[in-house]
Tab-separated table of C-alpha atoms and ligand atoms in Angstrom:
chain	number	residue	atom	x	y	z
A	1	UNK	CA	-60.217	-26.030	22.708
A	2	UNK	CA	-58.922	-22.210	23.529
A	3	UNK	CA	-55.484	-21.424	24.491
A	4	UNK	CA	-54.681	-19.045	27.475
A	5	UNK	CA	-53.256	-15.789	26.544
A	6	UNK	CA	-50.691	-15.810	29.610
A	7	UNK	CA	-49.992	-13.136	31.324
A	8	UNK	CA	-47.443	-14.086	33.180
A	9	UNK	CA	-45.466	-15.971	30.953
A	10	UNK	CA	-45.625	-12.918	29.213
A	11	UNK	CA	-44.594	-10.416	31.567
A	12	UNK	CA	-41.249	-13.246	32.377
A	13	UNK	CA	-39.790	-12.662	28.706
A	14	UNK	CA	-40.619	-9.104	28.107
A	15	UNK	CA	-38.494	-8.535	31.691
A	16	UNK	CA	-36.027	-11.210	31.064
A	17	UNK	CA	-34.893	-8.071	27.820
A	18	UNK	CA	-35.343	-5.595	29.854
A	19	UNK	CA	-32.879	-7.107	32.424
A	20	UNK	CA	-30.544	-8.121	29.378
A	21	UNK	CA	-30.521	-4.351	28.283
A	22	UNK	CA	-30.293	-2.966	32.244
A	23	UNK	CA	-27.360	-5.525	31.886
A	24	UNK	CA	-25.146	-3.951	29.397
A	25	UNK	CA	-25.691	-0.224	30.347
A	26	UNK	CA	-24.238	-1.364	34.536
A	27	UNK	CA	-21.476	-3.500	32.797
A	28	UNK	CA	-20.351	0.094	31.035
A	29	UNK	CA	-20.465	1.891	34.520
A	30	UNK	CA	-23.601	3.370	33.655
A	31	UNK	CA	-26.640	3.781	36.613
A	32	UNK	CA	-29.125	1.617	36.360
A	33	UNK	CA	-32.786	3.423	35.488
A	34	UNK	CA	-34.541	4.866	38.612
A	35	UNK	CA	-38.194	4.760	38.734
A	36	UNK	CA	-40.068	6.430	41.522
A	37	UNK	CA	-43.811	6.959	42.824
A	38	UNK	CA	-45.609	9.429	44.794
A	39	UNK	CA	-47.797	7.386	47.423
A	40	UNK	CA	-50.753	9.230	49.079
A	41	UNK	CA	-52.699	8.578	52.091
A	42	UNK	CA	-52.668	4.915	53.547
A	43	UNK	CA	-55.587	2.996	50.523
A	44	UNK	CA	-54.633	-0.993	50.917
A	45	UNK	CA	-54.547	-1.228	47.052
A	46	UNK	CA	-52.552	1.315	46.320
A	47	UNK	CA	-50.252	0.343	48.694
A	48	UNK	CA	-50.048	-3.269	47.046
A	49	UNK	CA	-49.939	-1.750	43.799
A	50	UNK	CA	-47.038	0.417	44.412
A	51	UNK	CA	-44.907	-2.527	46.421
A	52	UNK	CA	-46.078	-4.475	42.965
A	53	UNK	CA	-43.971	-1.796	41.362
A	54	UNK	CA	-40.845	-1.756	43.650
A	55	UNK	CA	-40.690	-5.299	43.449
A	56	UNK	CA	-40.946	-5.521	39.369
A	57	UNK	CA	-38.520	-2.558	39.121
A	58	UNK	CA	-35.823	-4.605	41.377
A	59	UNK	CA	-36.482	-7.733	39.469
A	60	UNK	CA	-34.938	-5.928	36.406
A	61	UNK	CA	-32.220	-4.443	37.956
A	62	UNK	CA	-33.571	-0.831	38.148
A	63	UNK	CA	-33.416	1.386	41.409
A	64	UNK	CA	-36.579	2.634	42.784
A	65	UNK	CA	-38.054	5.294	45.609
A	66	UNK	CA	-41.308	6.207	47.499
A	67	UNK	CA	-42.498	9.455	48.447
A	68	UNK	CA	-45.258	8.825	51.130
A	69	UNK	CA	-47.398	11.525	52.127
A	70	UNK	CA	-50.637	11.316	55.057
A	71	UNK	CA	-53.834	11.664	53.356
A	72	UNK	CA	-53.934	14.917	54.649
A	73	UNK	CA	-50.598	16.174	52.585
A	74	UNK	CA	-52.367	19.715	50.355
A	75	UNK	CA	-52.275	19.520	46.662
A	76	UNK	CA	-49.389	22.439	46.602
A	77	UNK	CA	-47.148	19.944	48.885
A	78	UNK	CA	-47.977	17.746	46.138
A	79	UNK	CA	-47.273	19.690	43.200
A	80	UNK	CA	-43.792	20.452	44.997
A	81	UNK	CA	-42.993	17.014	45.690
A	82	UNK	CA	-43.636	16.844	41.548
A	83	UNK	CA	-41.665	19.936	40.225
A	84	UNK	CA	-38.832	18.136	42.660
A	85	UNK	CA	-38.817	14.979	40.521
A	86	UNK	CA	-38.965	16.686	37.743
A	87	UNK	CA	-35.902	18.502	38.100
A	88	UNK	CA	-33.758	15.299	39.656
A	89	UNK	CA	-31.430	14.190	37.165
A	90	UNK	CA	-31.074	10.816	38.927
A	91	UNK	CA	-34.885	9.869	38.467
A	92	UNK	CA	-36.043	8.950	34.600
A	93	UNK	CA	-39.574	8.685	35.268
A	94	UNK	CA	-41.800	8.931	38.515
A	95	UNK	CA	-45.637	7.930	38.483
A	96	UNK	CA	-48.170	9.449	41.154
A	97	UNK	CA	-50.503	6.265	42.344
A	98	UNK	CA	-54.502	7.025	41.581
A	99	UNK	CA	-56.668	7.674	43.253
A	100	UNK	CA	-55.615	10.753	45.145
A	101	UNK	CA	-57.801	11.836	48.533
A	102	UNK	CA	-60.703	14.008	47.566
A	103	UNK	CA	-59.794	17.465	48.649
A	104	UNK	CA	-56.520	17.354	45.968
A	105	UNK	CA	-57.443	18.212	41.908
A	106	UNK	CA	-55.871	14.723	40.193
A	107	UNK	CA	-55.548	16.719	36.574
A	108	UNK	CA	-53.592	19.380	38.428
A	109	UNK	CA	-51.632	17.183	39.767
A	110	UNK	CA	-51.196	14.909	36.436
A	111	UNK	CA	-50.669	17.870	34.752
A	112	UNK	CA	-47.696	18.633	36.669
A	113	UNK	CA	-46.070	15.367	35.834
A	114	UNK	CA	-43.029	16.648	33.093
A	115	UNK	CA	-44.195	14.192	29.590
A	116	UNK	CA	-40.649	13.048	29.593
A	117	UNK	CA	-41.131	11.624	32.697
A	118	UNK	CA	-44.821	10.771	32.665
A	119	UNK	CA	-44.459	6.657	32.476
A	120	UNK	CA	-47.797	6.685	33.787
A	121	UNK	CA	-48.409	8.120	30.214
A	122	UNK	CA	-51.309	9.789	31.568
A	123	UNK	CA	-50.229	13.534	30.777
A	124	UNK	CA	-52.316	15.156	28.154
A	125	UNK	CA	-48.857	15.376	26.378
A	126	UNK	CA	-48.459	11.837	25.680
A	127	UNK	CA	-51.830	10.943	25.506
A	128	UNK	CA	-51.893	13.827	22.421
A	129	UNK	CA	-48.770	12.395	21.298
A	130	UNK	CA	-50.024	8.535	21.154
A	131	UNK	CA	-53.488	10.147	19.877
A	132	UNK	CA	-51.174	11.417	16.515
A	133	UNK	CA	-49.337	8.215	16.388
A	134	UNK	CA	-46.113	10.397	17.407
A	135	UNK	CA	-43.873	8.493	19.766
A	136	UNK	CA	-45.297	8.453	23.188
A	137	UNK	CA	-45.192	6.851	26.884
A	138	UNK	CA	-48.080	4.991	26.284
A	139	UNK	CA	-50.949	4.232	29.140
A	140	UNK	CA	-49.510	1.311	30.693
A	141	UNK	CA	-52.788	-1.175	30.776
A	142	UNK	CA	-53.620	-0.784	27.104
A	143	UNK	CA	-49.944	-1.194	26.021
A	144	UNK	CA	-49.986	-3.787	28.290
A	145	UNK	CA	-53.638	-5.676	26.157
A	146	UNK	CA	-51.538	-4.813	22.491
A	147	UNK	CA	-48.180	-7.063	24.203
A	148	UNK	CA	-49.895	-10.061	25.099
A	149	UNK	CA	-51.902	-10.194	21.723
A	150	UNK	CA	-48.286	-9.467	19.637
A	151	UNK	CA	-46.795	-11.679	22.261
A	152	UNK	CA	-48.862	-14.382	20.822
A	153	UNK	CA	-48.862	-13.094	17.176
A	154	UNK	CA	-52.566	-13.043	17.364
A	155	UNK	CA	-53.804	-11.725	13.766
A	156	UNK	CA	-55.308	-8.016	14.294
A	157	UNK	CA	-54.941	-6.550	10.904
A	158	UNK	CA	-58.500	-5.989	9.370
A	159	UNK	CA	-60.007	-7.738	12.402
A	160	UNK	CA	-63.550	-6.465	14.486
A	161	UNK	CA	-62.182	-5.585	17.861
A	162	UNK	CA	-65.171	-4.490	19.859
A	163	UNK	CA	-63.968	-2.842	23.084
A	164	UNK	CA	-66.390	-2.505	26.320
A	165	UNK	CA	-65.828	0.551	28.527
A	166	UNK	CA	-64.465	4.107	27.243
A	167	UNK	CA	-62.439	5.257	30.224
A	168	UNK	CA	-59.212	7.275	29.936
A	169	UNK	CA	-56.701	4.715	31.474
A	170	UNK	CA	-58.091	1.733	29.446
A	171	UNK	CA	-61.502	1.607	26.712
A	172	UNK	CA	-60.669	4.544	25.333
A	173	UNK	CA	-56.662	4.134	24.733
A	174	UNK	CA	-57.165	0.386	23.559
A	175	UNK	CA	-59.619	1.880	21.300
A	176	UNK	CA	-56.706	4.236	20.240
A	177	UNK	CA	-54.293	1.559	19.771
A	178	UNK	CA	-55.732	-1.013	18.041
A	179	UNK	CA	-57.213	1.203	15.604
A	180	UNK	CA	-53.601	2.665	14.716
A	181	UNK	CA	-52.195	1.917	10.806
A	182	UNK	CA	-49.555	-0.224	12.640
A	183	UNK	CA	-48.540	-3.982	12.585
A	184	UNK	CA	-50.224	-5.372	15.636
A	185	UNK	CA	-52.995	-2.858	15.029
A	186	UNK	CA	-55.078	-2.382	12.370
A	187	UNK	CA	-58.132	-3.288	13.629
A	188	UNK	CA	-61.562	-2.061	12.794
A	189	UNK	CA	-62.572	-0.612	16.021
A	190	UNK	CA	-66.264	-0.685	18.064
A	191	UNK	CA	-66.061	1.123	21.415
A	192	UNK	CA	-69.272	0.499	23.563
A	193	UNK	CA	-69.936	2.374	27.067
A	194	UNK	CA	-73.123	2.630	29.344
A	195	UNK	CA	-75.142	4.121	26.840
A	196	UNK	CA	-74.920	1.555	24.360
A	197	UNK	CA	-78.131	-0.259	23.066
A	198	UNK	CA	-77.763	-3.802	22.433
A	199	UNK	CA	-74.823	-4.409	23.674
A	200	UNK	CA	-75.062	-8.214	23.247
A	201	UNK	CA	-75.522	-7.953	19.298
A	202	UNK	CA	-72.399	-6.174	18.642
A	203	UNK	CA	-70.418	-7.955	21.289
A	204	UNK	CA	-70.859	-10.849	18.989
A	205	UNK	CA	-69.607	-9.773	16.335
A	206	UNK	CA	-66.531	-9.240	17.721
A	207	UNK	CA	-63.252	-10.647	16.424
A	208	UNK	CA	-61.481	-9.729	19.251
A	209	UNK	CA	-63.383	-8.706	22.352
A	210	UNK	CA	-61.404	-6.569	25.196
A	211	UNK	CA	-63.846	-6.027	28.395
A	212	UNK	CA	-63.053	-3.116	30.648
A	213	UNK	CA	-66.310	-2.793	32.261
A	214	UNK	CA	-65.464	-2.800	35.604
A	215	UNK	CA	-68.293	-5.051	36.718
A	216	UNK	CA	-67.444	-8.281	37.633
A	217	UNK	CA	-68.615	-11.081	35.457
A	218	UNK	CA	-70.221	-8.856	33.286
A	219	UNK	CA	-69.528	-10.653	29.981
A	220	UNK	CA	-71.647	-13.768	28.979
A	221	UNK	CA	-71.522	-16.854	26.475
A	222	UNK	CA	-74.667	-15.476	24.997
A	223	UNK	CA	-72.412	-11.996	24.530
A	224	UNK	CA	-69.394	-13.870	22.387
A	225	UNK	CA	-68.853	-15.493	18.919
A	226	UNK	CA	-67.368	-18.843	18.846
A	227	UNK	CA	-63.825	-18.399	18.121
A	228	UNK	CA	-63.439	-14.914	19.932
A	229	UNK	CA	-59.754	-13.952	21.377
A	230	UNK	CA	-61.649	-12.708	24.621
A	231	UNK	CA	-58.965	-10.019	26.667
A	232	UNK	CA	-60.550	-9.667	29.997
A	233	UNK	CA	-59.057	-6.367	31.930
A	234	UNK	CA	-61.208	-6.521	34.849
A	235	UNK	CA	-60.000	-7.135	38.493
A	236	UNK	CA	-62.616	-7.639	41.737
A	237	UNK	CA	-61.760	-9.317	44.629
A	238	UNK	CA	-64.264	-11.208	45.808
A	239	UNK	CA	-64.329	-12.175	49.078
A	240	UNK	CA	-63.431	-15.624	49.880
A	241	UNK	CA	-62.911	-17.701	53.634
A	242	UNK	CA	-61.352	-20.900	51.973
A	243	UNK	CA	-58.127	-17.754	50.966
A	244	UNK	CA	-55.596	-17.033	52.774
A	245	UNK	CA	-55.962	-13.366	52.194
A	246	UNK	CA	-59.337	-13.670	52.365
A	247	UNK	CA	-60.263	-12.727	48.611
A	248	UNK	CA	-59.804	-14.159	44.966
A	249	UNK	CA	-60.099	-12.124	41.701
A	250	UNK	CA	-62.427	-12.133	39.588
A	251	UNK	CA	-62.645	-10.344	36.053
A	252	UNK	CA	-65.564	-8.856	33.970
A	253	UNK	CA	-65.737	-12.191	32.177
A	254	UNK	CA	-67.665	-15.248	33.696
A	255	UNK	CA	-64.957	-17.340	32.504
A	256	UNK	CA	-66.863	-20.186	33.520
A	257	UNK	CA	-68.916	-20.159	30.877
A	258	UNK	CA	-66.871	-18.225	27.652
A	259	UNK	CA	-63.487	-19.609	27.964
A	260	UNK	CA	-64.990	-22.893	26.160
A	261	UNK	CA	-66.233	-20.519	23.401
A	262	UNK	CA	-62.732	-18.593	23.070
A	263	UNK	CA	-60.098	-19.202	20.857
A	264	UNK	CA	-57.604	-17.340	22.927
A	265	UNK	CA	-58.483	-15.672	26.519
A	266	UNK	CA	-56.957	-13.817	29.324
A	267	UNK	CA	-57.019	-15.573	32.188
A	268	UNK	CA	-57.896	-13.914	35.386
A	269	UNK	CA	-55.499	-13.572	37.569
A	270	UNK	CA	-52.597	-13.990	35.136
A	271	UNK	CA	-53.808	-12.323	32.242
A	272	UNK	CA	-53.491	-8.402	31.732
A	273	UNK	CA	-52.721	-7.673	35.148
A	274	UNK	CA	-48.677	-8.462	34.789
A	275	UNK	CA	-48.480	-6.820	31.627
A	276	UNK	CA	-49.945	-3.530	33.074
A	277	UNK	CA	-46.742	-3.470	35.688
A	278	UNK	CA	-44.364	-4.435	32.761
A	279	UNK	CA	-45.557	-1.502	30.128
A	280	UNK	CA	-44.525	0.251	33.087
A	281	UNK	CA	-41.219	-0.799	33.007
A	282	UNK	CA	-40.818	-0.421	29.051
A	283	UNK	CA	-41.926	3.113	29.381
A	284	UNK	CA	-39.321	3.633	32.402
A	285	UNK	CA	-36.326	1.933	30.698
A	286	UNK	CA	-37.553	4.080	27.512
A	287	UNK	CA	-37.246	7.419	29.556
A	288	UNK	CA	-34.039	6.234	30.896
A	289	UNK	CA	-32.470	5.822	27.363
A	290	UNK	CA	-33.883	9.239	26.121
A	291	UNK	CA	-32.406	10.822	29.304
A	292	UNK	CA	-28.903	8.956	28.682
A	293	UNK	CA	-28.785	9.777	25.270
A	294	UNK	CA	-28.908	6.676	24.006
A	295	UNK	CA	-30.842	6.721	21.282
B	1	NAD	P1	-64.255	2.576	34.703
B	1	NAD	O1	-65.266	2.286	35.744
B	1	NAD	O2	-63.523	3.882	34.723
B	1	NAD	O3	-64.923	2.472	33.268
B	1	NAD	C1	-65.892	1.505	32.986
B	1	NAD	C2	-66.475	1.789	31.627
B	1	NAD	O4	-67.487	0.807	31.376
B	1	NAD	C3	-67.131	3.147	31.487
B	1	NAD	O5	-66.516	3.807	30.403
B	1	NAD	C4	-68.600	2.866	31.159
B	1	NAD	O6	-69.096	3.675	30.110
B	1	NAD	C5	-68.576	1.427	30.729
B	1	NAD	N1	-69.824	0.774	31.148
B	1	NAD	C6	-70.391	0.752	32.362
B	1	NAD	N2	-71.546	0.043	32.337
B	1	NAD	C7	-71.713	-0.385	31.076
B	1	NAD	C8	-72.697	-1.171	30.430
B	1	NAD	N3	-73.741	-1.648	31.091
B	1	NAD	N4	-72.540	-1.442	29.115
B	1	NAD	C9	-71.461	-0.995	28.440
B	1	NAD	N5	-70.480	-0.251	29.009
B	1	NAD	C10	-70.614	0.044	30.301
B	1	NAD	O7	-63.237	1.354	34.724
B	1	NAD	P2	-61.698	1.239	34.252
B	1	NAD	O8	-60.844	2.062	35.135
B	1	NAD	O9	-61.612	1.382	32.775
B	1	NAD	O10	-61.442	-0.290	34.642
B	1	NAD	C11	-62.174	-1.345	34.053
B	1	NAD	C12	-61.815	-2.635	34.749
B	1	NAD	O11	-60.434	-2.889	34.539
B	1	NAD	C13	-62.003	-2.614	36.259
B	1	NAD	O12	-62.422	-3.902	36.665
B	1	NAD	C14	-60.615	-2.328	36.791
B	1	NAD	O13	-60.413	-2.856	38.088
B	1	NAD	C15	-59.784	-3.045	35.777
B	1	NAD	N6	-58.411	-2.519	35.607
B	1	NAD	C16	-57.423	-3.452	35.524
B	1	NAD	C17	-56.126	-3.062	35.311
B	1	NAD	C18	-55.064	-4.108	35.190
B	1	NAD	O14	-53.914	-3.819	35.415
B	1	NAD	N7	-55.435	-5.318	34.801
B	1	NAD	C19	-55.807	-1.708	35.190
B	1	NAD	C20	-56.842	-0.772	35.240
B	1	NAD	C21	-58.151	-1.204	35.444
């Protein structure tokens, strides 16, 4: 019988600390942290995403802000709106919501971001930094996959973790992560992408298998040892009259038919998805004590 690897549950104790520690800096007189985002253009996700964010960041006691800007706004009013974060001493970290509208550079603009202040941790600064093992605001999704598995003390040291999907926000970082001479690490590491042949023999070898594919329902029983802790990142909503809001998700794992297999998966919704918004957090109260001095 497989056990759930909950997100949510999760994502409740990891903010119930950071509340704690929020906690003791207000009961000195101290600010709370601040975190803020950049919003562009009027995308229905990113808008959810970004409430997501607010919400989260009041749950723990922080403050937070948005910066909206038309679709239209020009990549210097952009930059701008950056190098004035940057310089506020009341904000500890800031993230700019992806995807930006076409006509604007999104390196440029990342690149902009100041690394002590990147939470995002998508600054070629940090991603160096976490690519030495130096200390680092780590890319929130993948720091989010290594929580839940050190959440639930799941074994990684000398383990196969094959990882599907090499992009920059999530294969490739995991990859990073779980490969790193560290306790909850220590894995030896597969990463497969598009051009991979026979996918399906090395999935199964996997130990632990962490799918960010981005297709939904990708992974198959045929694809997964018995036994497998199975971390699905994907998200699709899929549309769906018997909803309310007219969709349900779906991941990149037809859980239908490899949960039964698993000895620990992700659910989906539930699963990474809460974890991605608290890594956000960590990284955010983690700025804030840097830019206090407080450790
Ligand atoms: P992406 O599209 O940037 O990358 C997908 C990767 O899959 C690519 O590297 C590609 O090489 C690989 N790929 C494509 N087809 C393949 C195939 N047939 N065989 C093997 N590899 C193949 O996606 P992403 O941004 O990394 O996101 C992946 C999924 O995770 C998406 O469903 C996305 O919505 C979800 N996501 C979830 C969260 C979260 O908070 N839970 C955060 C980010 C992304």
């Amino acid at each position: 019988m497989y056990q759930l690897l909950d997100g949510k549950q999760t994502s409740i104790a990891i903010k119930d600390q950071i509340a704690n520690e929020v906690r003791q800096y207000t009961a000195k007189g101290m600010r709370p942290p601040h975190l803020a985002a950049i919003l562009v253009g009027d995308d229905g996700a990113s808008q959810t995403y970004v409430a997501n964010k607010e919400k989260s960041s009041h749950e723990v006691g922080f403050t937070s802000s948005v910066y909206r800007y038309s679709s239209n706004t020009s990549e210097e009013e952009l930059l701008r709106a950056i190098e004035f974060l940057n310089d506020d001493d009341e904000v500890d970290g800031f993230i700019v919501q992806l995807p930006l509208p076409k006509h604007i550079n999104e390196q440029n603009v990342i690149n902009a971001i100041s690394p002590d202040k990147d939470v995002d941790g998508f600054t070629p600064i940090n991603i160096g930094r976490m690519v030495l093992g130096e200390d680092a605001f780590l890319p929130a999704t993948p720091m989010g996959v290594c929580s839940i598995l050190e959440h639930y003390n799941i074994e990684t040291e000398g383990k196969h973790c094959v990882v599907i999907g090499r992009s920059n926000i999530v294969g490739t970082p995991v990859a990073n992560l779980l490969s790193r001479n560290k306790k909850g690490a220590n894995c030896t590491v597969t990463l497969c992408h598009s051009r991979t042949r026979n996918l399906p023999e090395i999935t199964r070898q996997a130990d632990i298998l962490v799918v960010a594919i981005g297709k939904q329902e990708f992974v198959t029983a045929d694809m997964v040892k018995p036994g497998a802790v199975v971390i699905d990142v994907g998200i699709h909503r899929v549309p769906d009259e018997t909803k309310k809001n007219g969709y349900h998700l779906a991941g990149d794992v037809k859980h239908s038919e490899v949960d039964s297999l698993c000895s620990w998966v992700t659910p989906v919704p539930g699963g990474v998805g809460p974890l991605t918004i608290v890594s956000l957090l960590q990284n955010t109260m983690k700025a804030y004590r840097k830019h206090m001095s407080l450790n």
